[in-house]
Amino acid sequence: MAHRHIPVMLEEAVGFLNCSPGRVYADCTLGGGGHAGAILEKILPDGLLIGVDQDRDAIRNAGEVFARNTGNIRLFHGNFTQLPEFMSHLGIPSLDGILLDLGISSDQLKHSGRGFGFHADEPLDMRMNTDLTTRASDLIGRASEKELARIFFEFGEERRSRRIAKRIVAERNKKPIRTGRQLAQIVAGAVPAEARHGQRIHPATRVFMALRIAVNKELERLDCFINNVVAKDGGRILNPKGRLCVISFHSLEDRIVKRGMKALARECECPPDFPVCVCGHKKTMRILTKKTVRPTEREITSNPLARSAKLRVAEKL
Ligand SMILES: C[S@@+](CC[C@H](N)C(=O)[O-])C[C@H]1O[C@@H](n2cnc3c(N)ncnc32)[C@H](O)[C@@H]1O
């Protein structure tokens, strides 16, 4: 497989991680290994990077790319919510930094053969982790019209969600919908020609993104990572001054990150009219990015996939 993912906000993210020799990091979304390579360079000769990805192809690729660095990198196939398990397997109690670069890699989009893109005639799979049991074709084939509309509206912010869901159900009753191209054509057919005219993106873009998010339970996993894994036991997964950097591409992801970081940086969660604190909540992190960091115009021009990226960073106290 040709690996062509261009890492997004590489300098900014790696800068915020404050890497130096001997430190220990986790890149929880290895993808094509762009960020991981930059982190590794800065922590050599005696640092350690834990690399996690739920896509076996990404782990296999990283094994090849970092074959010379086996002393400084440990690779794990699995969800980033499993990070504490991977750390205890290595006997590592805490980290100096964690990177999440969310969403899909261009390798998955273009070369995985799993129907992430709507131009290819590939099976409509969309599982990043092929151990999952539900594929996109299962959702498209079995979910009720109402459920499909909910997925498209909630995860894709698709205004024509009900109309598209209705068309999908009508079409699947005639013939099973098996490929991305088939689905893209059905969705395009459900969108009125005048609405399609002048649109910058393919009419199926939001539906495909919504399906991918649903199949991989992306928002649930992110929420669990920030609010359970990072927040657990006063944030002990990070060393003092250890940093959590998250690059997101979707407004719902960014909302989870923003709210999660705010909760970690808040001293007390009692309602404002309580005379004394009864929640016992302690502030464990401080937010370093009061406003989200966005890619430069230059980066967006050279890599249009970066255009919706937002970086947020919090530091352990
Ligand atoms: C945008 S790419 C990361 C690109 C990478 N930073 C690079 O420089 O090449 C996102 C990667 O994260 C993985 N991923 C997404 N959600 C995940 C999760 N919950 N657990 C583990 N890996 C995940 C995807 O499989 C994909 O390979």
PDB file of N, CA, C and O in Angstrom, residues 236-300:
ATOM      1  N   ARG A 236      -3.854  10.936  36.363  1.00  0.00           N
ATOM      2  CA  ARG A 236      -2.513  10.378  36.611  1.00  0.00           C
ATOM      3  C   ARG A 236      -1.853   9.751  35.381  1.00  0.00           C
ATOM      4  O   ARG A 236      -0.659   9.395  35.421  1.00  0.00           O
ATOM      5  N   ILE A 237      -2.591   9.628  34.295  1.00  0.00           N
ATOM      6  CA  ILE A 237      -1.983   9.086  33.068  1.00  0.00           C
ATOM      7  C   ILE A 237      -0.879  10.020  32.558  1.00  0.00           C
ATOM      8  O   ILE A 237       0.038   9.591  31.862  1.00  0.00           O
ATOM      9  N   LEU A 238      -0.963  11.325  32.934  1.00  0.00           N
ATOM     10  CA  LEU A 238       0.062  12.281  32.499  1.00  0.00           C
ATOM     11  C   LEU A 238       0.954  12.675  33.664  1.00  0.00           C
ATOM     12  O   LEU A 238       0.479  12.841  34.802  1.00  0.00           O
ATOM     13  N   ASN A 239       2.218  12.866  33.386  1.00  0.00           N
ATOM     14  CA  ASN A 239       3.155  13.413  34.381  1.00  0.00           C
ATOM     15  C   ASN A 239       2.857  14.892  34.583  1.00  0.00           C
ATOM     16  O   ASN A 239       2.273  15.525  33.689  1.00  0.00           O
ATOM     17  N   PRO A 240       3.272  15.504  35.703  1.00  0.00           N
ATOM     18  CA  PRO A 240       3.129  16.950  35.835  1.00  0.00           C
ATOM     19  C   PRO A 240       3.768  17.633  34.627  1.00  0.00           C
ATOM     20  O   PRO A 240       4.847  17.245  34.186  1.00  0.00           O
ATOM     21  N   LYS A 241       3.062  18.618  34.074  1.00  0.00           N
ATOM     22  CA  LYS A 241       3.442  19.346  32.849  1.00  0.00           C
ATOM     23  C   LYS A 241       3.310  18.489  31.578  1.00  0.00           C
ATOM     24  O   LYS A 241       3.673  18.926  30.481  1.00  0.00           O
ATOM     25  N   GLY A 242       2.801  17.250  31.719  1.00  0.00           N
ATOM     26  CA  GLY A 242       2.541  16.409  30.542  1.00  0.00           C
ATOM     27  C   GLY A 242       1.387  17.015  29.753  1.00  0.00           C
ATOM     28  O   GLY A 242       0.504  17.655  30.319  1.00  0.00           O
ATOM     29  N   ARG A 243       1.387  16.833  28.442  1.00  0.00           N
ATOM     30  CA  ARG A 243       0.413  17.533  27.604  1.00  0.00           C
ATOM     31  C   ARG A 243      -0.484  16.612  26.775  1.00  0.00           C
ATOM     32  O   ARG A 243      -0.017  15.586  26.260  1.00  0.00           O
ATOM     33  N   LEU A 244      -1.719  17.025  26.679  1.00  0.00           N
ATOM     34  CA  LEU A 244      -2.680  16.331  25.827  1.00  0.00           C
ATOM     35  C   LEU A 244      -2.971  17.226  24.629  1.00  0.00           C
ATOM     36  O   LEU A 244      -3.443  18.352  24.799  1.00  0.00           O
ATOM     37  N   CYS A 245      -2.630  16.746  23.425  1.00  0.00           N
ATOM     38  CA  CYS A 245      -2.870  17.518  22.202  1.00  0.00           C
ATOM     39  C   CYS A 245      -3.888  16.780  21.353  1.00  0.00           C
ATOM     40  O   CYS A 245      -3.694  15.590  21.053  1.00  0.00           O
ATOM     41  N   VAL A 246      -4.936  17.478  20.968  1.00  0.00           N
ATOM     42  CA  VAL A 246      -5.960  16.821  20.144  1.00  0.00           C
ATOM     43  C   VAL A 246      -6.230  17.648  18.890  1.00  0.00           C
ATOM     44  O   VAL A 246      -6.554  18.836  18.974  1.00  0.00           O
ATOM     45  N   ILE A 247      -6.104  16.984  17.735  1.00  0.00           N
ATOM     46  CA  ILE A 247      -6.451  17.624  16.466  1.00  0.00           C
ATOM     47  C   ILE A 247      -7.777  17.018  16.021  1.00  0.00           C
ATOM     48  O   ILE A 247      -7.875  15.790  15.871  1.00  0.00           O
ATOM     49  N   SER A 248      -8.798  17.857  15.853  1.00  0.00           N
ATOM     50  CA  SER A 248     -10.093  17.322  15.424  1.00  0.00           C
ATOM     51  C   SER A 248     -10.495  17.961  14.097  1.00  0.00           C
ATOM     52  O   SER A 248      -9.968  19.009  13.713  1.00  0.00           O
ATOM     53  N   PHE A 249     -11.442  17.291  13.431  1.00  0.00           N
ATOM     54  CA  PHE A 249     -11.842  17.745  12.090  1.00  0.00           C
ATOM     55  C   PHE A 249     -13.344  17.944  11.980  1.00  0.00           C
ATOM     56  O   PHE A 249     -13.845  18.216  10.897  1.00  0.00           O
ATOM     57  N   HIS A 250     -14.045  17.753  13.050  1.00  0.00           N
ATOM     58  CA  HIS A 250     -15.511  17.749  13.004  1.00  0.00           C
ATOM     59  C   HIS A 250     -15.993  18.552  14.210  1.00  0.00           C
ATOM     60  O   HIS A 250     -15.436  18.427  15.306  1.00  0.00           O
ATOM     61  N   SER A 251     -17.034  19.353  14.020  1.00  0.00           N
ATOM     62  CA  SER A 251     -17.479  20.237  15.110  1.00  0.00           C
ATOM     63  C   SER A 251     -17.910  19.431  16.346  1.00  0.00           C
ATOM     64  O   SER A 251     -17.710  19.879  17.475  1.00  0.00           O
ATOM     65  N   LEU A 252     -18.477  18.242  16.135  1.00  0.00           N
ATOM     66  CA  LEU A 252     -18.910  17.454  17.303  1.00  0.00           C
ATOM     67  C   LEU A 252     -17.707  16.905  18.079  1.00  0.00           C
ATOM     68  O   LEU A 252     -17.727  16.831  19.303  1.00  0.00           O
ATOM     69  N   GLU A 253     -16.657  16.542  17.338  1.00  0.00           N
ATOM     70  CA  GLU A 253     -15.422  16.099  18.017  1.00  0.00           C
ATOM     71  C   GLU A 253     -14.853  17.264  18.821  1.00  0.00           C
ATOM     72  O   GLU A 253     -14.496  17.113  19.989  1.00  0.00           O
ATOM     73  N   ASP A 254     -14.780  18.428  18.165  1.00  0.00           N
ATOM     74  CA  ASP A 254     -14.176  19.577  18.831  1.00  0.00           C
ATOM     75  C   ASP A 254     -14.963  19.949  20.083  1.00  0.00           C
ATOM     76  O   ASP A 254     -14.369  20.336  21.092  1.00  0.00           O
ATOM     77  N   ARG A 255     -16.279  19.794  20.027  1.00  0.00           N
ATOM     78  CA  ARG A 255     -17.089  20.125  21.206  1.00  0.00           C
ATOM     79  C   ARG A 255     -16.756  19.187  22.370  1.00  0.00           C
ATOM     80  O   ARG A 255     -16.645  19.607  23.517  1.00  0.00           O
ATOM     81  N   ILE A 256     -16.574  17.913  22.068  1.00  0.00           N
ATOM     82  CA  ILE A 256     -16.233  16.944  23.123  1.00  0.00           C
ATOM     83  C   ILE A 256     -14.882  17.310  23.746  1.00  0.00           C
ATOM     84  O   ILE A 256     -14.706  17.305  24.966  1.00  0.00           O
ATOM     85  N   VAL A 257     -13.922  17.656  22.895  1.00  0.00           N
ATOM     86  CA  VAL A 257     -12.574  17.991  23.382  1.00  0.00           C
ATOM     87  C   VAL A 257     -12.631  19.262  24.224  1.00  0.00           C
ATOM     88  O   VAL A 257     -12.090  19.328  25.339  1.00  0.00           O
ATOM     89  N   LYS A 258     -13.346  20.266  23.716  1.00  0.00           N
ATOM     90  CA  LYS A 258     -13.425  21.559  24.414  1.00  0.00           C
ATOM     91  C   LYS A 258     -14.081  21.376  25.784  1.00  0.00           C
ATOM     92  O   LYS A 258     -13.543  21.829  26.802  1.00  0.00           O
ATOM     93  N   ARG A 259     -15.224  20.684  25.802  1.00  0.00           N
ATOM     94  CA  ARG A 259     -15.925  20.497  27.083  1.00  0.00           C
ATOM     95  C   ARG A 259     -15.116  19.637  28.041  1.00  0.00           C
ATOM     96  O   ARG A 259     -15.050  19.908  29.236  1.00  0.00           O
ATOM     97  N   GLY A 260     -14.490  18.590  27.518  1.00  0.00           N
ATOM     98  CA  GLY A 260     -13.702  17.682  28.361  1.00  0.00           C
ATOM     99  C   GLY A 260     -12.531  18.419  28.992  1.00  0.00           C
ATOM    100  O   GLY A 260     -12.262  18.307  30.193  1.00  0.00           O
ATOM    101  N   MET A 261     -11.828  19.222  28.182  1.00  0.00           N
ATOM    102  CA  MET A 261     -10.669  19.956  28.706  1.00  0.00           C
ATOM    103  C   MET A 261     -11.125  20.988  29.728  1.00  0.00           C
ATOM    104  O   MET A 261     -10.473  21.178  30.757  1.00  0.00           O
ATOM    105  N   LYS A 262     -12.253  21.653  29.455  1.00  0.00           N
ATOM    106  CA  LYS A 262     -12.765  22.653  30.404  1.00  0.00           C
ATOM    107  C   LYS A 262     -13.087  21.996  31.738  1.00  0.00           C
ATOM    108  O   LYS A 262     -12.807  22.556  32.802  1.00  0.00           O
ATOM    109  N   ALA A 263     -13.681  20.814  31.690  1.00  0.00           N
ATOM    110  CA  ALA A 263     -14.047  20.120  32.933  1.00  0.00           C
ATOM    111  C   ALA A 263     -12.784  19.768  33.724  1.00  0.00           C
ATOM    112  O   ALA A 263     -12.747  19.882  34.951  1.00  0.00           O
ATOM    113  N   LEU A 264     -11.726  19.370  33.014  1.00  0.00           N
ATOM    114  CA  LEU A 264     -10.478  19.008  33.702  1.00  0.00           C
ATOM    115  C   LEU A 264      -9.794  20.245  34.294  1.00  0.00           C
ATOM    116  O   LEU A 264      -9.051  20.143  35.266  1.00  0.00           O
ATOM    117  N   ALA A 265     -10.062  21.393  33.695  1.00  0.00           N
ATOM    118  CA  ALA A 265      -9.406  22.626  34.144  1.00  0.00           C
ATOM    119  C   ALA A 265     -10.272  23.405  35.142  1.00  0.00           C
ATOM    120  O   ALA A 265      -9.912  24.515  35.524  1.00  0.00           O
ATOM    121  N   ARG A 266     -11.412  22.820  35.535  1.00  0.00           N
ATOM    122  CA  ARG A 266     -12.324  23.523  36.441  1.00  0.00           C
ATOM    123  C   ARG A 266     -12.107  23.052  37.875  1.00  0.00           C
ATOM    124  O   ARG A 266     -11.891  21.858  38.112  1.00  0.00           O
ATOM    125  N   GLU A 267     -12.161  24.019  38.821  1.00  0.00           N
ATOM    126  CA  GLU A 267     -11.910  23.652  40.221  1.00  0.00           C
ATOM    127  C   GLU A 267     -13.091  22.934  40.855  1.00  0.00           C
ATOM    128  O   GLU A 267     -12.947  21.984  41.610  1.00  0.00           O
ATOM    129  N   CYS A 268     -14.304  23.380  40.539  1.00  0.00           N
ATOM    130  CA  CYS A 268     -15.468  22.852  41.248  1.00  0.00           C
ATOM    131  C   CYS A 268     -16.632  22.745  40.284  1.00  0.00           C
ATOM    132  O   CYS A 268     -16.807  23.599  39.413  1.00  0.00           O
ATOM    133  N   GLU A 269     -17.420  21.667  40.394  1.00  0.00           N
ATOM    134  CA  GLU A 269     -18.529  21.494  39.458  1.00  0.00           C
ATOM    135  C   GLU A 269     -19.886  21.738  40.109  1.00  0.00           C
ATOM    136  O   GLU A 269     -20.916  21.399  39.545  1.00  0.00           O
ATOM    137  N   CYS A 270     -19.880  22.330  41.312  1.00  0.00           N
ATOM    138  CA  CYS A 270     -21.156  22.597  42.000  1.00  0.00           C
ATOM    139  C   CYS A 270     -21.892  23.737  41.284  1.00  0.00           C
ATOM    140  O   CYS A 270     -21.248  24.615  40.706  1.00  0.00           O
ATOM    141  N   PRO A 271     -23.226  23.747  41.358  1.00  0.00           N
ATOM    142  CA  PRO A 271     -23.962  24.878  40.801  1.00  0.00           C
ATOM    143  C   PRO A 271     -23.489  26.181  41.461  1.00  0.00           C
ATOM    144  O   PRO A 271     -23.100  26.168  42.644  1.00  0.00           O
ATOM    145  N   PRO A 272     -23.493  27.298  40.705  1.00  0.00           N
ATOM    146  CA  PRO A 272     -22.907  28.547  41.208  1.00  0.00           C
ATOM    147  C   PRO A 272     -23.553  29.068  42.497  1.00  0.00           C
ATOM    148  O   PRO A 272     -22.917  29.807  43.248  1.00  0.00           O
ATOM    149  N   ASP A 273     -24.816  28.674  42.771  1.00  0.00           N
ATOM    150  CA  ASP A 273     -25.470  29.210  43.978  1.00  0.00           C
ATOM    151  C   ASP A 273     -25.197  28.363  45.227  1.00  0.00           C
ATOM    152  O   ASP A 273     -25.718  28.657  46.298  1.00  0.00           O
ATOM    153  N   PHE A 274     -24.358  27.308  45.111  1.00  0.00           N
ATOM    154  CA  PHE A 274     -24.021  26.532  46.314  1.00  0.00           C
ATOM    155  C   PHE A 274     -23.044  27.346  47.177  1.00  0.00           C
ATOM    156  O   PHE A 274     -22.030  27.839  46.653  1.00  0.00           O
ATOM    157  N   PRO A 275     -23.317  27.493  48.479  1.00  0.00           N
ATOM    158  CA  PRO A 275     -22.415  28.301  49.313  1.00  0.00           C
ATOM    159  C   PRO A 275     -21.043  27.671  49.490  1.00  0.00           C
ATOM    160  O   PRO A 275     -20.026  28.371  49.555  1.00  0.00           O
ATOM    161  N   VAL A 276     -20.989  26.332  49.582  1.00  0.00           N
ATOM    162  CA  VAL A 276     -19.676  25.678  49.692  1.00  0.00           C
ATOM    163  C   VAL A 276     -19.614  24.530  48.687  1.00  0.00           C
ATOM    164  O   VAL A 276     -20.643  24.013  48.250  1.00  0.00           O
ATOM    165  N   CYS A 277     -18.394  24.151  48.365  1.00  0.00           N
ATOM    166  CA  CYS A 277     -18.214  23.060  47.398  1.00  0.00           C
ATOM    167  C   CYS A 277     -18.565  21.715  48.033  1.00  0.00           C
ATOM    168  O   CYS A 277     -18.078  21.391  49.114  1.00  0.00           O
ATOM    169  N   VAL A 278     -19.415  20.950  47.340  1.00  0.00           N
ATOM    170  CA  VAL A 278     -19.715  19.607  47.836  1.00  0.00           C
ATOM    171  C   VAL A 278     -19.298  18.538  46.819  1.00  0.00           C
ATOM    172  O   VAL A 278     -19.410  17.346  47.087  1.00  0.00           O
ATOM    173  N   CYS A 279     -18.824  18.978  45.636  1.00  0.00           N
ATOM    174  CA  CYS A 279     -18.532  17.981  44.588  1.00  0.00           C
ATOM    175  C   CYS A 279     -17.147  17.358  44.776  1.00  0.00           C
ATOM    176  O   CYS A 279     -16.911  16.230  44.325  1.00  0.00           O
ATOM    177  N   GLY A 280     -16.242  18.080  45.403  1.00  0.00           N
ATOM    178  CA  GLY A 280     -14.905  17.520  45.629  1.00  0.00           C
ATOM    179  C   GLY A 280     -14.056  17.485  44.369  1.00  0.00           C
ATOM    180  O   GLY A 280     -12.951  16.957  44.359  1.00  0.00           O
ATOM    181  N   HIS A 281     -14.571  18.053  43.277  1.00  0.00           N
ATOM    182  CA  HIS A 281     -13.828  18.019  42.016  1.00  0.00           C
ATOM    183  C   HIS A 281     -12.589  18.907  42.107  1.00  0.00           C
ATOM    184  O   HIS A 281     -12.666  20.033  42.559  1.00  0.00           O
ATOM    185  N   LYS A 282     -11.457  18.381  41.676  1.00  0.00           N
ATOM    186  CA  LYS A 282     -10.213  19.168  41.732  1.00  0.00           C
ATOM    187  C   LYS A 282      -9.722  19.421  40.311  1.00  0.00           C
ATOM    188  O   LYS A 282      -9.758  18.535  39.454  1.00  0.00           O
ATOM    189  N   LYS A 283      -9.238  20.618  40.112  1.00  0.00           N
ATOM    190  CA  LYS A 283      -8.654  20.977  38.816  1.00  0.00           C
ATOM    191  C   LYS A 283      -7.382  20.150  38.617  1.00  0.00           C
ATOM    192  O   LYS A 283      -6.537  20.106  39.513  1.00  0.00           O
ATOM    193  N   THR A 284      -7.240  19.495  37.445  1.00  0.00           N
ATOM    194  CA  THR A 284      -6.023  18.695  37.234  1.00  0.00           C
ATOM    195  C   THR A 284      -5.201  19.181  36.040  1.00  0.00           C
ATOM    196  O   THR A 284      -4.054  18.784  35.874  1.00  0.00           O
ATOM    197  N   MET A 285      -5.834  20.014  35.188  1.00  0.00           N
ATOM    198  CA  MET A 285      -5.103  20.472  33.998  1.00  0.00           C
ATOM    199  C   MET A 285      -5.346  21.949  33.774  1.00  0.00           C
ATOM    200  O   MET A 285      -6.302  22.507  34.308  1.00  0.00           O
ATOM    201  N   ARG A 286      -4.492  22.559  32.963  1.00  0.00           N
ATOM    202  CA  ARG A 286      -4.793  23.930  32.533  1.00  0.00           C
ATOM    203  C   ARG A 286      -4.757  23.939  31.005  1.00  0.00           C
ATOM    204  O   ARG A 286      -3.978  23.187  30.369  1.00  0.00           O
ATOM    205  N   ILE A 287      -5.621  24.792  30.460  1.00  0.00           N
ATOM    206  CA  ILE A 287      -5.756  24.826  29.000  1.00  0.00           C
ATOM    207  C   ILE A 287      -4.709  25.777  28.419  1.00  0.00           C
ATOM    208  O   ILE A 287      -4.588  26.917  28.864  1.00  0.00           O
ATOM    209  N   LEU A 288      -3.946  25.294  27.442  1.00  0.00           N
ATOM    210  CA  LEU A 288      -2.898  26.133  26.853  1.00  0.00           C
ATOM    211  C   LEU A 288      -3.381  26.864  25.606  1.00  0.00           C
ATOM    212  O   LEU A 288      -2.752  27.827  25.172  1.00  0.00           O
ATOM    213  N   THR A 289      -4.477  26.385  25.021  1.00  0.00           N
ATOM    214  CA  THR A 289      -4.991  27.007  23.795  1.00  0.00           C
ATOM    215  C   THR A 289      -6.340  27.635  24.107  1.00  0.00           C
ATOM    216  O   THR A 289      -7.371  26.979  23.971  1.00  0.00           O
ATOM    217  N   LYS A 290      -6.343  28.876  24.572  1.00  0.00           N
ATOM    218  CA  LYS A 290      -7.605  29.547  24.928  1.00  0.00           C
ATOM    219  C   LYS A 290      -8.501  29.576  23.699  1.00  0.00           C
ATOM    220  O   LYS A 290      -9.709  29.404  23.786  1.00  0.00           O
ATOM    221  N   LYS A 291      -7.908  29.826  22.543  1.00  0.00           N
ATOM    222  CA  LYS A 291      -8.647  29.708  21.277  1.00  0.00           C
ATOM    223  C   LYS A 291      -8.045  28.512  20.542  1.00  0.00           C
ATOM    224  O   LYS A 291      -6.862  28.227  20.700  1.00  0.00           O
ATOM    225  N   THR A 292      -8.849  27.864  19.700  1.00  0.00           N
ATOM    226  CA  THR A 292      -8.284  26.724  18.970  1.00  0.00           C
ATOM    227  C   THR A 292      -7.183  27.209  18.031  1.00  0.00           C
ATOM    228  O   THR A 292      -7.254  28.310  17.502  1.00  0.00           O
ATOM    229  N   VAL A 293      -6.196  26.347  17.837  1.00  0.00           N
ATOM    230  CA  VAL A 293      -5.136  26.662  16.879  1.00  0.00           C
ATOM    231  C   VAL A 293      -5.576  26.097  15.530  1.00  0.00           C
ATOM    232  O   VAL A 293      -6.041  24.954  15.447  1.00  0.00           O
ATOM    233  N   ARG A 294      -5.467  26.908  14.489  1.00  0.00           N
ATOM    234  CA  ARG A 294      -5.896  26.486  13.146  1.00  0.00           C
ATOM    235  C   ARG A 294      -4.686  26.394  12.216  1.00  0.00           C
ATOM    236  O   ARG A 294      -3.682  27.076  12.445  1.00  0.00           O
ATOM    237  N   PRO A 295      -4.800  25.575  11.163  1.00  0.00           N
ATOM    238  CA  PRO A 295      -3.678  25.501  10.216  1.00  0.00           C
ATOM    239  C   PRO A 295      -3.488  26.834   9.499  1.00  0.00           C
ATOM    240  O   PRO A 295      -4.443  27.601   9.353  1.00  0.00           O
ATOM    241  N   THR A 296      -2.262  27.104   9.074  1.00  0.00           N
ATOM    242  CA  THR A 296      -2.001  28.348   8.343  1.00  0.00           C
ATOM    243  C   THR A 296      -2.608  28.245   6.937  1.00  0.00           C
ATOM    244  O   THR A 296      -2.850  27.143   6.423  1.00  0.00           O
ATOM    245  N   GLU A 297      -2.816  29.408   6.319  1.00  0.00           N
ATOM    246  CA  GLU A 297      -3.325  29.436   4.935  1.00  0.00           C
ATOM    247  C   GLU A 297      -2.394  28.630   4.020  1.00  0.00           C
ATOM    248  O   GLU A 297      -2.827  27.951   3.109  1.00  0.00           O
ATOM    249  N   ARG A 298      -1.096  28.756   4.325  1.00  0.00           N
ATOM    250  CA  ARG A 298      -0.099  28.062   3.504  1.00  0.00           C
ATOM    251  C   ARG A 298      -0.319  26.544   3.565  1.00  0.00           C
ATOM    252  O   ARG A 298      -0.301  25.853   2.549  1.00  0.00           O
ATOM    253  N   GLU A 299      -0.560  26.043   4.796  1.00  0.00           N
ATOM    254  CA  GLU A 299      -0.788  24.602   4.941  1.00  0.00           C
ATOM    255  C   GLU A 299      -2.070  24.182   4.212  1.00  0.00           C
ATOM    256  O   GLU A 299      -2.102  23.165   3.516  1.00  0.00           O
ATOM    257  N   ILE A 300      -3.112  24.986   4.364  1.00  0.00           N
ATOM    258  CA  ILE A 300      -4.392  24.633   3.722  1.00  0.00           C
ATOM    259  C   ILE A 300      -4.240  24.601   2.200  1.00  0.00           C
ATOM    260  O   ILE A 300      -4.786  23.723   1.531  1.00  0.00           O
TER     261      ILE A 300
END
